[in-house]
Short mmCIF file of C-alpha atoms (C1' of nucleotides) in Angstrom, two decimals:
data_model
loop_
_atom_site.label_atom_id
_atom_site.label_comp_id
_atom_site.label_asym_id
_atom_site.label_seq_id
_atom_site.Cartn_x
_atom_site.Cartn_y
_atom_site.Cartn_z
CA MET H 293 0.00 0.20 -0.19
CA PRO H 294 2.79 2.52 -0.95
CA THR H 295 0.91 5.90 -1.65
CA ILE H 296 1.66 6.91 -5.27
CA SER H 297 2.90 10.62 -5.57
CA VAL H 298 1.05 13.47 -7.47
CA GLU H 299 4.09 13.38 -9.82
CA ASN H 300 3.47 10.13 -10.70
CA TYR H 301 0.21 10.76 -11.52
CA LEU H 302 0.92 13.75 -13.33
CA LYS H 303 3.46 11.62 -15.45
CA ALA H 304 0.49 8.67 -16.13
CA VAL H 305 -1.69 11.40 -17.59
CA PHE H 306 0.75 13.26 -19.44
CA HIS H 307 2.16 9.49 -21.20
CA LEU H 308 -1.82 8.16 -21.39
CA GLN H 309 -2.94 11.68 -23.12
CA GLY H 310 -0.47 11.21 -25.97
CA GLU H 311 0.43 13.92 -28.80
CA ALA H 312 -3.35 14.20 -29.41
CA GLU H 313 -4.17 15.01 -26.08
CA GLU H 314 -7.11 13.10 -25.74
CA ARG H 315 -8.86 12.99 -22.19
CA VAL H 316 -7.46 10.52 -20.05
CA LYS H 317 -10.13 8.09 -18.69
CA THR H 318 -10.35 6.93 -15.06
CA LYS H 319 -10.21 3.32 -16.21
CA ALA H 320 -6.67 3.96 -18.20
CA LEU H 321 -5.03 5.71 -15.24
CA ALA H 322 -6.71 2.72 -12.58
CA GLU H 323 -4.66 0.29 -14.57
CA HIS H 324 -1.57 1.99 -15.38
CA LEU H 325 -1.29 2.76 -11.90
CA ASP H 326 -2.49 -0.40 -10.34
CA ILE H 327 -4.92 1.30 -8.30
CA SER H 328 -8.62 1.24 -8.06
CA LEU H 329 -11.09 3.38 -10.13
CA PRO H 330 -12.60 5.46 -6.94
CA SER H 331 -8.92 6.25 -6.00
CA VAL H 332 -8.31 8.09 -9.14
CA THR H 333 -11.49 9.36 -9.24
CA GLY H 334 -10.77 11.38 -5.71
CA MET H 335 -6.96 11.90 -7.05
CA LEU H 336 -8.43 13.90 -9.98
CA LYS H 337 -10.54 15.96 -8.09
CA SER H 338 -7.62 16.97 -5.50
CA LEU H 339 -5.65 17.78 -8.95
CA ALA H 340 -8.20 19.48 -10.35
CA ASP H 341 -8.70 21.66 -7.43
CA GLU H 342 -4.85 22.12 -7.10
CA GLY H 343 -4.88 23.56 -10.86
CA LEU H 344 -2.78 20.60 -12.68
CA VAL H 345 -5.59 18.77 -14.19
CA ASP H 346 -8.58 19.74 -16.06
CA TYR H 347 -10.94 17.20 -15.02
CA LEU H 348 -14.75 16.87 -16.45
CA PRO H 349 -16.63 14.00 -14.32
CA TYR H 350 -17.14 10.99 -16.89
CA ARG H 351 -15.15 12.14 -19.04
CA GLY H 352 -11.56 12.09 -18.28
CA ALA H 353 -8.58 14.11 -17.41
CA LEU H 354 -6.14 16.47 -19.16
CA LEU H 355 -3.13 18.17 -17.81
CA THR H 356 -3.29 21.96 -17.58
CA GLU H 357 -0.36 24.06 -18.28
CA ALA H 358 1.09 23.71 -14.68
CA GLY H 359 0.45 20.01 -14.64
CA ARG H 360 2.20 19.52 -17.83
CA ARG H 361 5.19 22.01 -16.52
CA MET H 362 5.55 19.32 -13.57
CA ALA H 363 5.44 16.23 -15.41
CA LEU H 364 7.69 17.02 -18.15
CA ARG H 365 9.78 18.66 -15.11
CA VAL H 366 9.88 14.78 -13.83
CA ILE H 367 10.42 13.23 -17.40
CA ARG H 368 13.42 15.38 -17.90
CA ASN H 369 14.80 14.57 -14.46
CA HIS H 370 14.35 10.80 -15.41
CA ARG H 371 15.58 11.06 -19.07
CA LEU H 372 19.00 12.52 -17.93
CA ILE H 373 19.51 10.46 -15.19
CA GLU H 374 19.40 7.61 -17.56
CA VAL H 375 22.02 9.32 -19.79
CA PHE H 376 24.22 10.15 -16.69
CA LEU H 377 23.91 6.46 -15.42
CA MET H 378 25.14 5.12 -18.30
CA LYS H 379 28.05 7.68 -19.22
CA THR H 380 29.44 7.72 -15.47
CA LEU H 381 28.82 4.64 -14.19
CA ASP H 382 28.46 2.03 -17.16
CA TYR H 383 25.16 1.15 -16.59
CA SER H 384 23.40 -0.51 -19.43
CA TRP H 385 20.29 0.72 -20.99
CA ASP H 386 18.14 -1.90 -19.87
CA GLU H 387 19.16 -1.16 -16.29
CA VAL H 388 18.80 2.49 -15.94
CA HIS H 389 14.90 3.04 -16.13
CA ALA H 390 13.97 1.63 -12.86
CA GLU H 391 16.80 3.06 -11.27
CA ALA H 392 15.81 6.93 -12.57
CA GLU H 393 12.35 5.61 -11.68
CA ARG H 394 13.12 6.22 -8.14
CA LEU H 395 15.59 9.09 -8.49
CA GLU H 396 13.51 11.30 -10.58
CA HIS H 397 11.75 12.57 -7.65
CA ALA H 398 14.29 13.39 -5.56
CA VAL H 399 16.82 15.14 -7.28
CA SER H 400 17.09 18.99 -7.44
CA ASP H 401 16.45 21.30 -10.04
CA THR H 402 19.90 22.13 -9.69
CA LEU H 403 21.59 18.80 -9.70
CA VAL H 404 19.61 18.16 -12.87
CA ALA H 405 21.31 21.12 -14.44
CA ARG H 406 24.78 20.21 -13.36
CA ILE H 407 24.15 16.75 -14.85
CA GLU H 408 23.07 17.81 -18.08
CA GLN H 409 25.65 20.32 -18.55
CA ALA H 410 28.10 17.70 -17.70
CA LEU H 411 26.83 15.72 -20.38
CA GLY H 412 26.69 18.40 -23.05
CA PHE H 413 22.94 19.27 -23.12
CA PRO H 414 21.94 15.62 -24.78
CA LYS H 415 18.55 15.77 -26.53
CA PHE H 416 17.75 12.03 -26.12
CA ASP H 417 17.95 9.15 -23.59
CA PRO H 418 19.64 5.96 -24.05
CA HIS H 419 16.47 4.63 -25.46
CA GLY H 420 16.14 7.53 -27.96
CA ASP H 421 13.16 9.33 -25.84
CA PRO H 422 13.64 13.10 -26.32
CA ILE H 423 14.84 15.07 -23.03
CA PRO H 424 12.82 18.38 -22.46
CA SER H 425 14.62 21.13 -21.74
CA ALA H 426 14.63 23.21 -18.24
CA ASP H 427 11.64 25.36 -19.78
CA GLY H 428 9.57 22.59 -21.04
CA GLU H 429 10.69 22.29 -24.89
CA ILE H 430 10.67 18.78 -26.30
CA SER H 431 12.86 18.33 -29.76
CA ARG H 432 10.46 16.58 -32.41
CA ARG H 433 11.60 14.09 -34.84
CA ASP H 434 10.05 12.66 -38.20
CA VAL H 435 9.51 8.82 -37.42
CA MET H 436 7.91 6.00 -38.25
CA PRO H 437 7.13 2.53 -36.38
CA LEU H 438 9.20 -0.41 -37.81
CA SER H 439 6.32 -2.35 -38.43
CA VAL H 440 5.14 -0.39 -41.46
CA ALA H 441 8.46 -0.82 -42.97
CA THR H 442 7.84 -2.81 -46.65
CA ALA H 443 10.39 -5.14 -47.76
CA GLY H 444 13.80 -3.78 -49.27
CA MET H 445 13.79 -0.73 -47.00
CA ARG H 446 16.96 0.42 -44.91
CA VAL H 447 16.27 2.00 -41.92
CA ARG H 448 17.98 3.69 -38.69
CA VAL H 449 16.61 2.95 -35.46
CA GLU H 450 15.50 6.54 -33.71
CA ARG H 451 13.74 5.33 -30.69
CA VAL H 452 12.40 2.27 -28.25
CA LEU H 453 9.38 2.18 -26.57
CA ASP H 454 10.09 -0.33 -24.28
CA GLN H 455 11.40 -0.14 -20.90
CA THR H 456 11.60 -4.08 -20.17
CA PRO H 457 15.25 -5.23 -19.32
CA GLU H 458 14.37 -8.88 -21.05
CA VAL H 459 13.19 -6.81 -24.10
CA LEU H 460 15.80 -4.37 -24.33
CA ARG H 461 18.64 -6.92 -23.92
CA TYR H 462 17.34 -8.92 -26.81
CA LEU H 463 17.13 -5.90 -29.02
CA ASP H 464 20.32 -4.74 -28.04
CA ARG H 465 21.91 -8.38 -29.05
CA ILE H 466 20.01 -8.32 -32.33
CA GLY H 467 21.40 -4.31 -33.05
CA LEU H 468 18.08 -3.02 -32.81
CA ARG H 469 19.09 0.23 -30.52
CA PRO H 470 19.15 3.77 -31.21
CA GLY H 471 21.80 4.35 -34.15
CA GLY H 472 21.46 0.85 -35.25
CA LEU H 473 20.92 0.38 -38.87
CA VAL H 474 18.38 -2.50 -40.06
CA TYR H 475 17.92 -4.06 -43.54
CA VAL H 476 13.99 -5.26 -43.52
CA ARG H 477 14.56 -8.79 -45.57
CA GLU H 478 10.84 -9.41 -46.15
CA VAL H 479 7.46 -8.94 -44.47
CA LEU H 480 5.36 -11.98 -43.95
CA SER H 481 2.25 -13.38 -42.35
CA PHE H 482 1.76 -16.65 -40.55
CA ASP H 483 -1.00 -18.07 -38.96
CA GLY H 484 -2.76 -14.53 -38.60
CA GLN H 485 0.50 -13.13 -37.31
CA MET H 486 3.23 -10.59 -38.69
CA PHE H 487 6.92 -10.74 -38.86
CA LEU H 488 9.65 -8.63 -40.12
CA THR H 489 12.67 -10.56 -41.18
CA LEU H 490 15.79 -8.35 -40.76
CA ASN H 491 19.58 -8.16 -41.74
CA ASP H 492 20.72 -12.01 -41.21
CA GLU H 493 17.23 -13.87 -41.83
CA ASP H 494 17.49 -15.59 -38.55
CA VAL H 495 16.39 -12.65 -37.13
CA SER H 496 12.62 -11.71 -36.56
CA VAL H 497 10.50 -9.17 -34.98
CA SER H 498 6.76 -9.52 -34.56
CA GLU H 499 4.30 -6.88 -35.63
CA SER H 500 3.70 -5.77 -32.12
CA LEU H 501 7.53 -5.41 -30.96
CA ALA H 502 8.07 -3.65 -34.31
CA ALA H 503 5.51 -1.11 -33.82
CA LYS H 504 7.49 -0.20 -30.75
CA MET H 505 10.56 0.33 -32.70
CA LEU H 506 10.69 4.05 -34.30
CA VAL H 507 12.52 4.44 -37.62
CA THR H 508 13.75 6.29 -40.54
CA GLU H 509 14.40 5.75 -43.60
CA VAL H 510 17.92 5.78 -44.93
CA GLU H 511 19.91 5.63 -48.20
CA PRO H 512 21.55 2.01 -48.98
CA PRO H 513 25.17 2.39 -48.51
CA MET E 116 2.87 19.05 6.96
CA PRO E 117 5.25 16.41 4.69
CA THR E 118 5.51 13.16 6.72
CA ILE E 119 8.91 12.09 7.97
CA SER E 120 9.83 8.91 6.53
CA VAL E 121 10.95 5.89 9.14
CA GLU E 122 14.70 6.10 7.65
CA ASN E 123 14.97 9.83 8.99
CA TYR E 124 13.43 8.39 12.63
CA LEU E 125 15.89 5.93 12.60
CA LYS E 126 18.64 8.36 11.46
CA ALA E 127 17.51 10.75 14.28
CA VAL E 128 17.79 8.15 16.86
CA PHE E 129 21.33 6.74 15.55
CA HIS E 130 22.67 10.62 15.86
CA LEU E 131 21.43 11.21 18.96
CA GLN E 132 22.21 8.04 20.85
CA GLY E 133 25.93 8.60 19.80
CA GLU E 134 28.62 6.45 20.65
CA ALA E 135 27.52 5.66 24.34
CA GLU E 136 24.36 4.60 22.99
CA GLU E 137 22.36 6.46 25.70
CA ARG E 138 18.60 6.05 25.40
CA VAL E 139 16.97 8.67 23.08
CA LYS E 140 14.42 10.94 25.11
CA THR E 141 11.12 11.75 23.10
CA LYS E 142 11.95 15.27 23.93
CA ALA E 143 15.24 15.27 21.94
CA LEU E 144 13.74 13.53 19.05
CA ALA E 145 10.68 15.67 18.88
CA GLU E 146 13.06 18.72 18.71
CA HIS E 147 15.41 17.15 16.13
CA LEU E 148 12.40 16.11 14.05
CA ASP E 149 10.78 19.37 14.48
CA ILE E 150 7.79 17.50 15.02
CA SER E 151 5.34 17.49 18.60
CA LEU E 152 5.79 15.13 21.30
CA PRO E 153 3.04 12.81 20.89
CA SER E 154 3.74 12.25 17.45
CA VAL E 155 7.12 10.79 18.22
CA THR E 156 5.43 8.78 20.96
CA GLY E 157 3.63 7.20 18.44
CA MET E 158 6.07 6.64 15.92
CA LEU E 159 8.49 4.78 18.54
CA LYS E 160 6.05 2.53 19.35
CA SER E 161 5.25 1.72 15.58
CA LEU E 162 8.97 1.41 15.19
CA ALA E 163 8.85 -0.79 18.13
CA ASP E 164 6.21 -3.13 17.17
CA GLU E 165 8.44 -3.44 13.75
CA GLY E 166 11.40 -4.50 16.15
CA LEU E 167 13.48 -1.63 14.74
CA VAL E 168 13.81 0.11 18.16
CA ASP E 169 13.89 -1.12 21.81
CA TYR E 170 11.45 1.41 23.34
CA LEU E 171 10.80 1.91 27.26
CA PRO E 172 8.05 4.44 27.81
CA TYR E 173 9.35 7.18 29.71
CA ARG E 174 12.90 6.02 29.08
CA GLY E 175 13.27 6.64 25.44
CA ALA E 176 14.55 4.28 22.48
CA LEU E 177 17.66 2.63 21.34
CA LEU E 178 17.95 1.08 17.83
CA THR E 179 17.97 -2.56 17.65
CA GLU E 180 20.26 -4.30 15.39
CA ALA E 181 17.78 -4.49 12.49
CA GLY E 182 17.11 -0.74 13.20
CA ARG E 183 21.04 -0.02 13.35
CA ARG E 184 21.76 -1.57 9.91
CA MET E 185 19.01 0.27 8.31
CA ALA E 186 20.57 3.79 9.85
CA LEU E 187 23.72 2.86 8.65
CA ARG E 188 22.57 1.73 5.08
CA VAL E 189 20.71 5.36 4.75
CA ILE E 190 23.95 6.95 6.37
CA ARG E 191 26.52 5.03 4.24
CA ASN E 192 24.54 6.21 1.04
CA HIS E 193 24.18 9.99 2.11
CA ARG E 194 28.20 9.87 2.38
CA LEU E 195 28.81 8.12 -0.72
CA ILE E 196 26.51 10.36 -2.34
CA GLU E 197 28.45 13.32 -1.26
CA VAL E 198 31.77 12.09 -2.19
CA PHE E 199 30.35 11.21 -5.37
CA LEU E 200 28.78 14.47 -6.33
CA MET E 201 32.02 16.36 -5.22
CA LYS E 202 34.39 14.14 -7.63
CA THR E 203 31.93 13.98 -10.60
CA LEU E 204 30.05 16.94 -10.86
CA ASP E 205 32.20 19.49 -8.87
CA TYR E 206 30.03 20.35 -5.98
CA SER E 207 31.71 21.84 -3.16
CA TRP E 208 31.67 20.40 0.45
CA ASP E 209 28.90 23.10 1.74
CA GLU E 210 26.54 21.95 -1.24
CA VAL E 211 26.49 18.39 -0.84
CA HIS E 212 24.73 17.79 2.29
CA ALA E 213 21.21 19.16 1.10
CA GLU E 214 21.50 16.89 -2.02
CA ALA E 215 22.46 14.12 -0.44
CA GLU E 216 19.55 14.31 2.58
CA ARG E 217 17.24 13.88 -0.60
CA LEU E 218 19.19 11.31 -2.40
CA GLU E 219 20.02 8.95 0.21
CA HIS E 220 16.64 7.45 0.60
CA ALA E 221 16.26 7.06 -3.43
CA VAL E 222 19.01 5.13 -4.51
CA SER E 223 19.23 1.49 -4.43
CA ASP E 224 21.88 -0.70 -3.06
CA THR E 225 23.73 -1.54 -6.50
CA LEU E 226 23.54 1.77 -7.41
CA VAL E 227 25.48 2.81 -4.11
CA ALA E 228 27.87 -0.18 -4.31
CA ARG E 229 28.37 1.00 -8.08
CA ILE E 230 29.25 4.73 -6.82
CA GLU E 231 31.68 3.22 -4.09
CA GLN E 232 33.37 1.12 -6.52
CA ALA E 233 33.89 4.17 -9.00
CA LEU E 234 35.06 5.88 -5.73
CA GLY E 235 37.63 3.55 -4.91
CA PHE E 236 35.95 2.71 -1.74
CA PRO E 237 36.73 5.93 -0.20
CA LYS E 238 36.40 5.44 3.76
CA PHE E 239 35.39 9.26 4.78
CA ASP E 240 33.31 11.64 3.12
CA PRO E 241 33.85 14.94 2.24
CA HIS E 242 33.55 16.19 6.18
CA GLY E 243 35.86 13.61 7.20
CA ASP E 244 32.62 11.72 8.57
CA PRO E 245 33.48 7.64 8.33
CA ILE E 246 31.46 6.13 5.77
CA PRO E 247 29.81 2.51 6.87
CA SER E 248 30.66 -0.61 4.48
CA ALA E 249 27.94 -2.46 2.88
CA ASP E 250 27.66 -4.84 5.86
CA GLY E 251 27.68 -1.64 8.54
CA GLU E 252 31.43 -1.46 9.50
CA ILE E 253 32.81 2.17 10.50
CA SER E 254 36.34 3.29 10.42
CA ARG E 255 37.20 4.61 13.75
CA ARG E 256 40.02 7.34 14.44
CA ASP E 257 41.71 8.80 17.61
CA VAL E 258 41.14 12.49 17.81
CA MET E 259 40.01 15.25 20.12
CA PRO E 260 38.25 18.33 19.50
CA LEU E 261 40.08 21.36 18.55
CA SER E 262 38.75 23.19 21.60
CA VAL E 263 40.94 21.25 23.78
CA ALA E 264 44.47 22.22 21.81
CA THR E 265 47.05 24.17 24.05
CA ALA E 266 48.90 27.18 22.82
CA GLY E 267 52.09 25.70 20.24
CA MET E 268 50.37 22.60 19.27
CA ARG E 269 50.08 21.75 15.56
CA VAL E 270 47.33 19.62 14.51
CA ARG E 271 45.63 18.50 11.48
CA VAL E 272 42.08 18.28 11.00
CA GLU E 273 40.12 15.24 10.57
CA ARG E 274 36.67 15.93 10.67
CA VAL E 275 34.25 18.91 10.56
CA LEU E 276 30.72 18.13 12.64
CA ASP E 277 28.61 21.18 11.05
CA GLN E 278 26.97 21.30 7.93
CA THR E 279 25.63 24.69 7.42
CA PRO E 280 26.65 26.07 4.50
CA GLU E 281 27.63 29.50 5.23
CA VAL E 282 29.64 27.94 8.43
CA LEU E 283 31.54 25.76 6.08
CA ARG E 284 32.18 28.05 3.31
CA TYR E 285 33.99 30.23 6.23
CA LEU E 286 36.07 27.33 7.52
CA ASP E 287 37.29 26.34 3.88
CA ARG E 288 38.32 29.94 3.62
CA ILE E 289 40.47 29.82 6.68
CA GLY E 290 41.88 26.38 5.84
CA LEU E 291 39.73 24.42 8.43
CA ARG E 292 38.72 21.71 6.39
CA PRO E 293 39.66 17.74 6.62
CA GLY E 294 43.26 17.72 6.03
CA GLY E 295 43.99 21.03 6.49
CA LEU E 296 47.36 21.95 8.89
CA VAL E 297 46.60 24.20 12.01
CA TYR E 298 49.15 25.93 14.40
CA VAL E 299 47.47 27.20 17.57
CA ARG E 300 48.80 30.65 18.35
CA GLU E 301 46.92 30.99 21.62
CA VAL E 302 44.03 30.28 23.72
CA LEU E 303 42.56 32.98 25.40
CA SER E 304 39.50 33.83 27.52
CA PHE E 305 37.54 37.08 26.78
CA ASP E 306 34.09 38.14 28.80
CA GLY E 307 33.43 34.58 29.86
CA GLN E 308 34.08 33.39 26.00
CA MET E 309 36.98 31.26 25.10
CA PHE E 310 38.74 31.98 21.75
CA LEU E 311 41.50 29.92 19.90
CA THR E 312 43.96 32.20 17.87
CA LEU E 313 45.34 30.30 14.55
CA ASN E 314 47.85 30.29 11.80
CA ASP E 315 47.81 34.09 10.91
CA GLU E 316 47.01 35.86 14.14
CA ASP E 317 43.81 37.28 12.86
CA VAL E 318 42.07 34.12 12.14
CA SER E 319 40.22 32.66 15.55
CA VAL E 320 37.34 30.42 16.26
CA SER E 321 35.46 30.43 19.08
CA GLU E 322 34.98 27.30 21.49
CA SER E 323 31.94 26.09 20.16
CA LEU E 324 33.12 26.04 16.90
CA ALA E 325 36.32 24.73 17.68
CA ALA E 326 34.46 22.09 19.76
CA LYS E 327 32.91 20.75 16.40
CA MET E 328 36.67 20.22 14.56
CA LEU E 329 38.44 17.18 15.35
CA VAL E 330 41.98 17.09 14.94
CA THR E 331 44.93 14.99 15.89
CA GLU E 332 48.28 16.24 16.88
CA VAL E 333 50.88 16.45 14.22
CA GLU E 334 54.61 17.05 14.51
CA PRO E 335 56.10 20.26 13.52
CA PRO E 336 57.69 20.40 10.12
"C1'" DC M 214 -34.01 3.25 -29.88
"C1'" DA M 215 -34.30 0.39 -26.03
"C1'" DT M 216 -31.44 -1.86 -22.85
"C1'" DA M 217 -27.56 -4.29 -21.04
"C1'" DA M 218 -22.83 -3.80 -20.28
"C1'" DA M 219 -19.09 -1.03 -19.38
"C1'" DG M 220 -17.33 2.65 -16.82
"C1'" DA M 221 -17.30 6.14 -13.33
"C1'" DT M 222 -18.68 8.33 -9.15
"C1'" DT M 223 -20.90 8.56 -4.43
"C1'" DA M 224 -20.81 6.34 0.05
"C1'" DG M 225 -18.83 5.13 3.77
"C1'" DT M 226 -14.42 2.24 6.16
"C1'" DC M 227 -9.78 1.96 7.20
"C1'" DT M 228 -4.91 3.18 8.40
"C1'" DT M 229 -1.34 6.05 8.42
"C1'" DG M 230 0.70 10.05 10.85
"C1'" DC M 231 0.46 14.16 12.58
"C1'" DC M 232 -1.94 17.52 16.16
"C1'" DT M 233 -4.01 19.46 20.83
"C1'" DA M 234 -5.47 19.03 25.19
"C1'" DA M 235 -5.69 16.63 29.59
"C1'" DA M 236 -3.77 13.19 32.44
"C1'" DT M 237 0.07 11.21 34.49
"C1'" DC M 238 4.60 9.98 35.59
"C1'" DT M 239 9.13 11.12 36.77
"C1'" DT M 240 12.79 14.26 37.99
"C1'" DT M 241 14.09 18.81 40.46
"C1'" DT M 242 13.99 21.51 44.14
"C1'" DA M 243 12.91 23.80 48.17
"C1'" DT J 275 10.35 14.55 51.56
"C1'" DA J 276 6.66 16.64 49.31
"C1'" DA J 277 5.58 19.69 46.01
"C1'" DA J 278 6.43 22.14 41.44
"C1'" DA J 279 8.23 21.36 37.52
"C1'" DG J 280 9.07 19.22 33.35
"C1'" DA J 281 8.82 15.30 30.43
"C1'" DT J 282 5.62 11.53 28.49
"C1'" DT J 283 1.83 9.35 27.23
"C1'" DT J 284 -3.18 9.17 26.61
"C1'" DA J 285 -7.41 10.86 24.62
"C1'" DG J 286 -9.92 12.32 20.94
"C1'" DG J 287 -9.45 14.73 16.02
"C1'" DC J 288 -8.35 15.41 11.50
"C1'" DA J 289 -6.59 15.02 6.69
"C1'" DA J 290 -4.70 11.92 3.03
"C1'" DG J 291 -5.03 8.30 0.17
"C1'" DA J 292 -6.54 4.12 -0.38
"C1'" DC J 293 -10.46 0.19 -0.55
"C1'" DT J 294 -15.41 -2.42 -1.60
"C1'" DA J 295 -20.10 -1.92 -2.31
"C1'" DA J 296 -24.05 0.60 -4.28
"C1'" DT J 297 -25.40 3.74 -7.71
"C1'" DC J 298 -25.42 6.59 -11.53
"C1'" DT J 299 -23.71 7.84 -16.78
"C1'" DT J 300 -22.42 6.67 -21.06
"C1'" DT J 301 -21.56 3.37 -24.84
"C1'" DA J 302 -22.75 -0.20 -27.42
"C1'" DT J 303 -25.85 -3.50 -29.22
"C1'" DG J 304 -29.28 -6.68 -30.80
#
DNA sequence: CATAAAGATTAGTCTTGCCTAAATCTTTTA
DNA sequence: TAAAAGATTTAGGCAAGACTAATCTTTATG
């Protein structure tokens, strides 16, 4: 029964409302945070009272400007901590997420600013996720999911949307990390499932996994 | 009304019970934590129920072995974080305390172990406080407070027991930091107050400040 | 378009950690 | 050695944040 911080609620709303900024439903939050529906309703009311969320009963919630700022601050902390742990303590990209998840709430703004400076103001973290600047700006890139690639394409991995350590270790082993170059050998269906065969033909990924790999097309060498 | 963590209660008990391991009174804890007396009573009961503290009503509390382990873990985290911030991010010794105070509860054991290794297993932090090992061992040193030094003595500062940034900046300016060598020019009383004159005669410290400087005598050059 | 299913809120509890006021215990002092 | 002073605990409350059960609203479906 550990209590969930305001920051984590806001982070969840941010991620769930997505680029389209659709109202986040109570149910979605409850599942994401593994908490009961009434608890979410109650907290959304509090957050609305504090001006962090725009909440309409039965409709769901959106971040206000203040809420968005607070969410972005935590996300920025998280991503800079990830880069920092990899650079200074040789963490691997599958280990950093869990640690950053705990530290993101404890670091001060000035510590994060120093980390950012020491790292040379990186724009992306080890998973390719953009790092918001101190004043809330986020770099945009034109990417597509690997799952829409067609046979014969050559792409570069820009971003990986999964944080599961086992999955990340697998992806790293087959070269599917930010910066990795991939040749899409064939796209095939089997038993209702779609697969992509990559590079050596013994490397393949399911459609659902490919949907989490954001890539850009590159010219052949 | 931010709530005080169990770890901070245990840390407070550890510091207040001191080397002599005297029972810590409710009042001492209440003042140290800036909290009401009944709140402390209640929390000591909970901690006793959890086996972290040996509590006798009206008598005060002592850490149990489990409580001591938990307190030492947090203190170890704190001190290693301090060294780490100075070494990798150019923090000064007056800045690290506040930051470490927040991070000490959030770091994982494996992160701290990596930090310790990266730093080469330091035995003392920037203030000269000993860093407990992962299994709870603490280095001891034979030191005396500067306040008992006599005129003509040459001493080396080993440890500074104050964490106030302003005080630390002053001490650093006059060379009173761990490793610093000091010649005690004269010890004089004025208006009931005792002073020590050090090195150049325009540097002096009050007895109460000198009591917080732990030193060892050294041979003259 | 009516109604059932799914989703959300309200009502009512529980626990935790804090508080103040009152009662009680311990220590100090006269 | 007893009264006063000081420290501590007990009693009783409050707010936050979680839960379950019951009720209401929205969405989906026949």
